[in-house]
Amino acid sequence: MTRRRGRELYLNSVEPPTYQSASYYFDDSDHVRAGLHERSTAAGRYGRYSNPTWLEVESQLSELNSAESSLLFSSGMAAHSTTFLALLKPGDHVVLAAESYRQVRNVFHEILKKFDIIVHEISIRDPDMFCAGVRRLRDQVRLVHLEMPSSPHMYLIDVAQVRDVLGPDVIVTLDSSFSPPPNFHALRWGADLALFSATKYLGGHGDIVAGVLSGRADLIEQIRWYRDTTGPVTDGHVAALLRRSLYTLQLRMERVNAQAMAVALHLDAHPKVSRVYYTGLPSHPHFKLGQQYLNGHGGVVTFELDRTEAETAEVVDRLKVPFMASNFGAPQTLVEQSTFFTYFEYDDAGLATIGVPRGTIRLALGYTDDVADVIDDLDNALR
Ligand code: PLP
């Protein structure tokens, strides 16, 4: 059946329509002039450059993050790599928080290295040492990339102090995938750009892969050109799923914050658990920073057992409530044995460097489970 030209039949649906179109037509050459050449009227051109559903979600994301502008990407990694490719040039020095997400580190060490970008990795385990390292390099760096909380230890960074040390000219990017608003507002503390894997809490239903970048409009415009040119874009359907998810972000975060706090407190008092990493617990090394920066501590609780990898696997195998899967922010509770999942390619020396013993388990609380069931399940598995 042929589709005839025509506008929508009506425009008063409560939920806005979802646009799924590879290109956009113009009525005549006057429309091309106004919509494309002069941009005096809003008009689409081609699906890689924009989509009305993206534009709508991007504006909601800017509001959420108190940002001047936002961009949607096909994944969190697409948002990261496009940002760095756009903002860096050969010879630039960057500081990378050493506990950043493994694939982000790969982008710096394996991909950006090819473009002669010089990477200085500094651990965030000691926040003062991190700031001191940044201070030593401040006159030569163009960009500092942070991530907080980091996985699996949930380390935090004194972002305001980092900004203070750097002054206004160095670009600060911050991966806030583990701590979206309302838990943390990266841009209010001095980051220029906040990056998110929207696959996690922003998407919140475990059914999309997407990335988000929010922040300074001048930087976003440079990055937009790279996104539009290299094409790591999503489609209207994914954008619509994200739009749906943003309605419940606050509710979901409140729920997982409470679920994870209850589990963390329980595990902290458990005789068979040797250590718990949760920034809401006073035992976390960065508890004080958590009180300063976070309005909630998120759904991820990492804990250690004083057991071998095989013994730890037995405990994880006995769990019945969580899915054994590598993600967080999904409706379901997910569990991963860190050295058997994310870090299975690391040898003992590598694990010692990142401080992850073989008895480490990362639990990502979902909002659909009853926390009492999760706690009973953990008790049974540990017994
Ligand atoms: N940043 C963090 C902290 C992550 O955990 C992940 C994915 O696990 C990413 C970025 C990458 O996001 P995506 O999987 O959406 O590409």
XYZ file of C-alpha atoms in Angstrom, residues 6-328:
323
model
C -0.203 14.133 4.864
C 0.084 15.290 8.405
C -0.970 13.300 11.492
C -4.714 12.671 11.814
C -4.903 14.274 15.239
C -2.446 15.483 17.822
C -4.237 15.290 21.142
C -3.056 11.904 22.424
C -1.936 12.161 26.078
C 1.270 10.337 25.283
C 3.188 11.928 22.426
C 3.554 9.798 19.308
C 6.689 7.783 18.680
C 8.450 8.722 15.476
C 10.047 5.937 13.539
C 11.215 7.370 10.237
C 14.457 7.146 8.273
C 13.884 10.461 6.546
C 11.651 13.533 6.490
C 10.017 15.193 3.523
C 9.670 18.822 2.540
C 6.529 20.278 0.946
C 8.384 22.370 -1.624
C 11.617 24.309 -2.175
C 10.494 27.127 0.166
C 10.168 24.527 2.907
C 13.674 23.182 2.117
C 15.033 26.714 2.322
C 13.373 27.441 5.665
C 13.797 23.984 7.238
C 17.235 23.015 5.956
C 19.181 26.067 4.756
C 18.031 28.762 7.163
C 16.671 26.576 9.986
C 14.019 29.212 10.560
C 11.410 26.482 10.944
C 11.799 23.127 12.695
C 12.063 20.320 10.180
C 13.593 16.870 10.096
C 16.073 15.910 7.402
C 17.387 12.396 7.850
C 17.141 9.791 10.618
C 20.820 9.771 11.537
C 20.723 13.483 12.397
C 17.597 13.696 14.516
C 14.199 12.304 15.324
C 11.355 14.129 17.112
C 11.192 11.430 19.805
C 14.916 11.787 20.520
C 14.561 15.546 20.700
C 11.772 15.224 23.213
C 13.718 12.765 25.398
C 16.906 14.824 25.108
C 15.054 17.845 26.418
C 13.662 15.800 29.344
C 17.185 14.561 30.089
C 18.481 18.135 30.127
C 15.811 19.057 32.629
C 16.620 16.005 34.768
C 20.331 16.824 34.818
C 19.969 20.645 34.970
C 21.947 20.618 31.722
C 22.103 23.098 28.879
C 21.846 20.301 26.339
C 21.727 16.510 25.939
C 22.335 13.856 23.315
C 21.045 10.331 22.971
C 23.306 7.507 21.726
C 22.998 3.862 20.788
C 24.773 2.742 23.999
C 26.658 4.075 26.994
C 29.902 3.129 25.258
C 28.843 5.039 22.130
C 28.272 8.131 24.279
C 31.712 7.740 25.860
C 33.737 7.021 22.746
C 32.047 9.723 20.663
C 32.624 12.287 23.422
C 36.337 11.551 23.688
C 36.865 11.353 19.912
C 35.174 14.720 19.518
C 36.944 16.563 22.334
C 40.501 15.223 22.147
C 43.250 15.661 19.602
C 46.723 14.113 19.149
C 49.139 15.135 21.885
C 46.430 15.875 24.456
C 46.947 14.577 27.972
C 44.009 13.127 29.888
C 43.535 11.882 33.434
C 41.479 8.722 33.787
C 40.112 7.515 37.119
C 41.704 4.061 37.307
C 38.597 2.336 38.672
C 36.498 3.404 35.675
C 34.422 0.862 33.752
C 36.648 -1.712 32.020
C 35.507 -0.896 28.474
C 35.917 2.843 29.039
C 39.500 2.114 30.080
C 39.876 0.100 26.875
C 38.711 3.093 24.842
C 41.468 5.202 26.410
C 44.242 2.615 26.385
C 43.531 0.766 23.135
C 41.670 3.204 20.892
C 42.655 6.755 21.884
C 46.262 5.637 22.165
C 46.228 5.156 18.381
C 45.570 8.890 18.096
C 48.535 9.772 20.329
C 46.450 10.794 23.300
C 48.453 10.458 26.489
C 46.565 8.788 29.336
C 47.453 9.248 33.017
C 45.570 6.732 35.139
C 45.189 7.584 38.826
C 43.413 5.475 41.434
C 40.423 6.980 43.239
C 40.744 4.630 46.222
C 42.344 7.481 48.159
C 40.398 10.646 47.224
C 43.144 12.988 48.498
C 45.849 11.157 46.543
C 43.637 11.378 43.458
C 43.301 15.153 43.898
C 47.047 15.468 44.478
C 47.723 13.523 41.250
C 45.324 15.736 39.338
C 47.007 18.831 40.814
C 50.419 17.651 39.577
C 49.084 17.289 36.022
C 46.689 20.202 35.847
C 48.833 22.395 33.616
C 49.133 19.766 30.915
C 45.734 17.998 30.870
C 42.880 18.797 28.536
C 40.306 16.456 30.048
C 39.733 14.508 33.270
C 37.376 11.525 33.150
C 35.701 10.447 36.402
C 33.259 7.717 37.306
C 31.356 7.454 40.567
C 30.440 5.281 42.239
C 32.923 2.893 40.660
C 32.373 -0.821 40.357
C 32.626 -3.112 42.229
C 33.793 -1.145 45.295
C 31.527 1.884 44.905
C 34.393 4.337 45.392
C 33.538 8.030 45.237
C 35.419 11.170 44.223
C 35.523 14.627 45.737
C 34.270 16.134 42.480
C 34.050 19.721 43.736
C 37.652 19.538 44.928
C 38.804 18.102 41.586
C 37.093 21.012 39.835
C 38.700 23.442 42.256
C 42.146 22.002 41.622
C 41.695 22.128 37.837
C 40.175 25.565 37.453
C 37.572 26.248 34.778
C 39.524 25.388 31.608
C 40.029 21.635 31.898
C 37.040 19.570 30.720
C 35.641 17.250 33.401
C 33.511 14.313 32.198
C 31.778 12.050 34.709
C 30.207 8.635 34.135
C 27.175 8.697 36.403
C 25.651 5.383 35.282
C 25.601 4.058 38.868
C 24.233 7.289 40.319
C 21.726 9.100 38.112
C 19.505 11.852 39.514
C 17.946 11.971 42.030
C 20.864 10.139 43.704
C 23.533 12.440 42.320
C 23.660 15.544 40.128
C 27.108 15.474 38.519
C 26.756 18.812 36.741
C 25.932 20.690 39.945
C 29.272 19.632 41.446
C 31.508 20.851 38.649
C 31.421 18.223 35.896
C 31.040 19.729 32.422
C 29.487 16.608 30.965
C 27.605 13.752 32.629
C 27.588 10.418 30.803
C 25.177 7.566 31.393
C 24.669 4.042 30.257
C 20.896 4.435 29.865
C 20.882 0.649 29.644
C 21.004 0.821 33.448
C 18.846 2.962 35.740
C 17.665 5.532 33.191
C 16.193 2.778 30.991
C 15.331 0.841 34.128
C 13.458 -2.076 32.552
C 16.317 -4.174 31.240
C 14.895 -3.868 27.722
C 16.999 -1.208 25.965
C 20.645 -0.476 25.274
C 21.213 3.286 25.052
C 23.541 6.074 26.145
C 23.067 9.658 27.283
C 25.297 12.700 27.441
C 24.178 15.889 29.220
C 26.003 19.120 29.950
C 27.565 22.234 28.430
C 25.973 23.249 25.137
C 29.246 24.351 23.497
C 30.823 20.927 24.069
C 27.646 19.081 23.147
C 27.558 20.875 19.772
C 31.070 19.610 18.959
C 30.073 16.099 19.983
C 26.789 16.289 18.036
C 28.768 16.738 14.804
C 30.704 13.538 15.564
C 27.536 11.637 16.449
C 25.758 12.801 13.299
C 28.778 11.977 11.144
C 29.863 8.630 12.592
C 26.315 7.465 13.372
C 26.152 5.800 16.844
C 22.457 6.682 17.011
C 19.404 4.928 18.336
C 15.875 4.911 16.917
C 12.508 6.369 17.854
C 11.310 3.181 19.494
C 14.228 3.007 21.932
C 13.842 6.726 22.623
C 10.144 6.155 23.389
C 11.008 3.347 25.820
C 13.440 5.695 27.542
C 10.758 8.411 27.659
C 8.418 5.938 29.364
C 11.168 5.001 31.833
C 11.951 8.563 32.896
C 8.448 8.913 34.398
C 9.373 6.359 37.059
C 13.079 7.105 37.572
C 12.551 8.829 40.915
C 10.210 6.079 42.200
C 12.520 3.308 41.042
C 15.596 4.936 42.555
C 13.844 5.472 45.894
C 12.836 1.810 45.902
C 16.255 0.364 44.973
C 18.005 2.737 47.375
C 15.858 1.341 50.200
C 16.150 -2.294 49.039
C 19.937 -2.132 48.750
C 20.363 -0.325 52.073
C 18.356 -3.075 53.813
C 20.441 -5.804 52.167
C 23.719 -3.984 52.872
C 22.848 -3.577 56.564
C 21.903 -7.241 56.785
C 25.074 -8.463 55.088
C 27.211 -6.103 57.170
C 25.991 -7.873 60.312
C 26.230 -11.373 58.798
C 28.893 -13.583 60.401
C 29.745 -15.299 57.088
C 30.325 -12.063 55.189
C 33.772 -10.590 55.630
C 33.229 -7.208 54.010
C 30.472 -5.107 52.436
C 30.953 -2.197 50.043
C 27.956 0.130 50.085
C 28.382 3.887 50.360
C 25.393 4.143 52.706
C 27.266 2.134 55.358
C 29.652 3.912 57.756
C 32.115 1.063 57.088
C 32.534 2.159 53.454
C 35.869 3.981 53.028
C 34.080 6.836 51.224
C 31.032 7.050 53.496
C 31.729 10.717 54.262
C 31.876 11.628 50.569
C 28.650 9.688 50.146
C 26.969 11.853 52.780
C 28.187 14.958 50.973
C 27.413 14.017 47.377
C 24.708 11.352 47.254
C 21.010 11.633 47.988
C 20.724 7.862 47.781
C 23.247 5.062 47.436
C 21.806 3.061 44.563
C 20.916 -0.579 44.119
C 24.348 -2.223 43.921
C 25.852 -3.928 46.967
C 29.222 -5.650 46.722
C 30.321 -8.084 49.404
C 33.211 -10.424 50.059
C 33.282 -13.904 51.491
C 36.415 -15.339 52.988
C 36.196 -18.254 50.545
C 37.809 -19.550 47.368
C 36.322 -18.816 43.959
C 34.837 -22.335 43.775
C 33.286 -22.061 47.252
C 31.908 -18.643 46.381
C 30.439 -20.092 43.166
C 28.593 -22.666 45.291
C 27.020 -19.862 47.330
C 26.001 -17.945 44.189
C 24.644 -21.148 42.597
C 22.394 -21.674 45.614
C 20.711 -18.269 45.175
C 17.199 -18.620 43.786
C 15.882 -15.037 43.634
C 18.485 -13.142 41.583
C 19.256 -13.846 37.968
C 22.929 -14.566 37.366
C 23.472 -11.703 34.947
C 25.748 -8.756 34.451
C 23.751 -5.528 34.625
C 22.117 -3.224 37.160
